[in-house]
């Protein structure tokens, strides 16, 4: 029996009414032109739309995404399986819904034993839900495969990426990846920008292991380091050529508090 996921942060991270959240995300996406080349990976932040919506909207408006998207996010709660796939049903938003691509989810689960069909990891996790309004506004017919990535072992993330790539190749499917991650948390604006630049340099160099190492070595508190490491491995296996930083901001740009900020980056890999 399939099972739909109810929204848990509507009314907190974004508006609880369809017309209101849609107007907000459309405003965040306005004026951007979609790229000509299919996006292999887009990384966007997942704070409240008032804080990081500008960066997320600008990035996803420019990304040329496939009709099915692999959604990779961190596991903030520690609940559920280390690599947890929501296998079927719909993800609900106020006044809207996005279908899970159950056929492709099943193929990925069959191809990589480390992936687990598990809803527990997703039930109280906000990181993917916050991105959905942008994806729905871009393409209401888009299907998703939500994966919560909490396995801290980089070789396991690389291995999972290889198996996912194999399964996609066997099915003849091209699928964009959307990674949900904020950057460094709760340092000063000045320090956050320096740390984030170090992490972003490795992302822009398409160097997943260098990126993972840099985040660990410099204690950069980037919540999505694990999904981004997996996503970059997958993009590289699929022939990634270049990465671009579309937008960067900190929470201080919105609320004026420069003493303790969160960094937000929007990246597109083609």
XYZ file of C-alpha atoms in Angstrom:
270
model
C 0.000 0.000 0.000
C 1.438 3.367 -0.962
C 1.583 6.101 1.618
C 1.567 9.869 1.100
C 3.829 12.223 3.027
C 2.048 15.099 4.728
C 3.771 18.518 4.858
C 5.339 19.217 8.265
C 6.784 22.750 7.883
C 4.015 24.523 5.920
C 3.191 27.665 7.851
C 6.758 27.799 9.260
C 9.332 27.582 6.462
C 6.857 28.619 3.770
C 3.237 29.787 3.614
C 0.484 27.339 4.554
C -1.767 28.435 1.653
C -1.212 27.350 -1.948
C -1.749 30.786 -3.498
C 0.663 32.389 -0.995
C 3.564 29.947 -1.304
C 3.165 29.820 -5.064
C 3.316 33.634 -5.327
C 6.454 33.667 -3.152
C 8.359 31.023 -5.108
C 7.324 32.505 -8.460
C 8.657 35.887 -7.314
C 11.931 34.204 -6.273
C 12.227 32.528 -9.706
C 11.202 35.515 -11.831
C 13.566 36.950 -14.438
C 15.806 33.882 -14.754
C 16.312 32.078 -18.053
C 16.483 28.286 -18.097
C 19.725 26.819 -19.398
C 19.928 24.903 -22.692
C 21.845 21.906 -21.307
C 20.219 19.339 -19.012
C 21.256 19.945 -15.408
C 22.993 16.936 -13.872
C 22.861 18.377 -10.372
C 21.457 21.490 -8.723
C 22.273 22.270 -5.078
C 19.924 24.646 -3.271
C 19.374 25.733 0.350
C 16.395 24.778 2.523
C 15.929 27.536 5.090
C 12.650 29.413 5.321
C 11.708 30.892 1.950
C 12.060 34.421 3.362
C 15.744 33.668 4.069
C 16.991 31.370 1.300
C 14.165 31.476 -1.258
C 16.033 33.970 -3.429
C 19.045 31.673 -3.817
C 16.903 28.535 -4.277
C 14.543 30.206 -6.733
C 17.245 31.772 -8.876
C 19.089 28.450 -9.094
C 16.114 26.196 -9.833
C 14.671 28.658 -12.369
C 17.951 28.391 -14.319
C 18.294 24.622 -13.954
C 17.008 22.543 -16.868
C 15.634 19.585 -14.932
C 14.428 16.236 -16.231
C 10.797 15.159 -15.663
C 11.905 12.874 -12.830
C 14.271 14.268 -10.213
C 16.356 12.449 -7.622
C 16.032 14.490 -4.416
C 18.940 14.095 -1.994
C 18.822 15.704 1.425
C 20.484 15.418 4.824
C 19.029 13.590 7.785
C 18.743 16.224 10.549
C 16.734 13.973 12.888
C 18.926 10.871 13.014
C 15.783 8.763 12.514
C 15.415 5.968 9.993
C 17.832 4.210 7.647
C 21.203 5.714 6.600
C 20.185 5.807 2.899
C 16.408 6.033 3.034
C 14.281 6.037 -0.126
C 10.618 7.104 0.014
C 9.365 4.384 -2.347
C 5.920 5.409 -3.645
C 2.801 7.533 -3.186
C 2.826 11.329 -3.195
C 4.464 14.148 -1.269
C 1.768 16.626 -0.360
C 1.997 20.411 -0.190
C -0.828 22.773 0.753
C -3.104 22.599 -2.295
C -0.691 20.519 -4.408
C 1.191 17.218 -4.570
C 4.169 15.630 -6.303
C 4.168 11.975 -7.342
C 6.990 9.652 -6.383
C 8.382 7.718 -9.390
C 7.703 4.318 -7.794
C 9.045 2.320 -10.758
C 12.423 4.061 -10.715
C 12.574 3.972 -6.899
C 12.068 0.195 -7.029
C 14.817 -0.162 -9.647
C 17.270 1.835 -7.490
C 16.381 -0.206 -4.389
C 16.980 -3.421 -6.344
C 20.314 -2.170 -7.709
C 21.882 -0.965 -4.429
C 21.343 -2.965 -1.212
C 22.586 0.013 0.875
C 19.433 1.907 -0.178
C 16.446 1.087 2.046
C 12.752 1.698 1.436
C 12.168 3.739 4.578
C 9.681 6.488 5.412
C 10.772 7.086 9.006
C 13.828 9.123 7.944
C 11.545 11.486 5.990
C 8.548 11.981 8.280
C 10.054 14.736 10.480
C 12.771 15.883 8.023
C 12.197 19.315 6.458
C 15.102 19.603 3.996
C 13.404 18.142 0.907
C 9.912 19.470 1.611
C 11.147 23.089 1.582
C 12.460 22.648 -1.992
C 9.258 21.068 -3.364
C 7.272 24.318 -3.849
C 9.948 25.524 -6.313
C 9.939 22.221 -8.199
C 6.128 22.162 -8.361
C 6.053 25.773 -9.616
C 8.569 24.832 -12.309
C 6.813 21.648 -13.412
C 3.684 20.372 -11.563
C 3.987 17.048 -13.450
C 7.535 16.421 -12.218
C 8.029 13.130 -10.372
C 10.459 12.739 -7.508
C 12.518 10.085 -5.733
C 13.243 11.421 -2.231
C 16.384 9.995 -0.565
C 17.545 10.957 2.917
C 21.347 10.594 3.029
C 22.803 10.008 6.487
C 25.605 7.480 5.919
C 28.817 9.297 6.943
C 31.223 6.948 5.092
C 32.408 8.597 1.874
C 33.266 5.288 0.170
C 29.683 4.092 0.784
C 28.338 7.287 -0.801
C 30.584 6.785 -3.835
C 29.509 3.139 -4.084
C 25.826 4.051 -3.911
C 26.338 6.650 -6.658
C 27.932 4.009 -8.906
C 25.031 1.583 -8.397
C 22.426 4.328 -8.982
C 24.232 5.307 -12.216
C 24.246 1.647 -13.335
C 20.505 1.306 -12.716
C 19.746 4.536 -14.612
C 21.910 3.379 -17.524
C 20.172 -0.024 -17.619
C 16.786 1.709 -17.821
C 17.978 4.287 -20.351
C 16.894 7.082 -17.982
C 18.488 10.491 -17.626
C 17.614 11.976 -14.259
C 18.593 15.322 -12.719
C 19.691 15.392 -9.090
C 18.576 18.143 -6.711
C 20.591 18.326 -3.485
C 19.141 20.247 -0.547
C 21.798 21.786 1.701
C 22.563 24.935 3.621
C 26.201 25.955 4.010
C 28.073 26.856 7.214
C 25.934 27.529 10.305
C 26.190 30.085 13.113
C 29.585 31.739 12.637
C 29.999 35.429 11.787
C 29.139 36.544 8.263
C 32.820 37.137 7.522
C 33.982 33.719 8.741
C 31.038 31.923 7.094
C 31.847 33.409 3.698
C 35.485 32.245 3.955
C 34.574 28.701 5.044
C 31.837 28.396 2.433
C 34.208 29.552 -0.291
C 36.620 26.734 0.642
C 33.848 24.136 0.323
C 32.498 25.692 -2.883
C 35.957 25.706 -4.507
C 36.001 21.888 -4.310
C 32.417 21.663 -5.600
C 33.249 23.923 -8.549
C 36.292 21.728 -9.256
C 33.931 18.686 -9.429
C 36.002 17.045 -6.677
C 33.646 15.132 -4.319
C 36.348 13.565 -2.150
C 38.254 16.850 -1.885
C 34.983 18.553 -0.966
C 34.119 15.966 1.698
C 37.664 16.200 3.117
C 37.652 20.013 3.164
C 34.317 20.187 5.012
C 35.550 17.696 7.633
C 39.035 19.202 7.981
C 37.816 22.783 8.460
C 34.758 21.804 10.557
C 32.423 23.481 8.071
C 28.938 22.888 9.487
C 27.300 22.266 6.117
C 24.316 20.010 6.825
C 24.181 18.489 3.323
C 27.799 17.398 2.940
C 26.723 13.730 2.661
C 23.984 14.116 0.001
C 26.217 16.524 -1.929
C 29.126 14.057 -1.867
C 26.842 11.309 -3.217
C 25.291 13.660 -5.779
C 28.666 14.893 -7.056
C 29.942 11.327 -7.458
C 26.811 10.539 -9.492
C 27.184 13.681 -11.641
C 30.840 12.824 -12.342
C 30.030 9.219 -13.317
C 27.460 10.659 -15.718
C 30.037 12.891 -17.379
C 29.769 16.241 -15.570
C 31.733 18.927 -17.420
C 31.354 22.093 -15.368
C 29.920 23.550 -12.197
C 28.700 27.097 -11.696
C 27.898 29.076 -8.552
C 24.585 30.720 -9.464
C 23.937 32.594 -6.225
C 25.296 32.992 -2.699
C 23.906 34.795 0.339
C 23.799 34.546 4.114
C 20.913 34.957 6.536
C 22.582 38.238 7.544
C 21.695 39.651 4.124
C 18.034 39.271 5.148
C 17.882 40.007 8.870
C 20.952 42.241 9.225
C 22.499 40.135 12.016
C 26.079 39.552 10.841
C 27.296 37.982 14.112
C 25.672 34.562 13.628
C 24.599 33.581 10.138
C 23.795 30.609 7.913
C 25.273 30.479 4.413
C 23.176 29.669 1.328
C 24.625 28.615 -2.030
C 22.997 27.721 -5.339
C 25.100 25.545 -7.660
C 24.374 24.006 -11.056
C 26.477 21.131 -12.466
C 26.113 20.292 -16.163
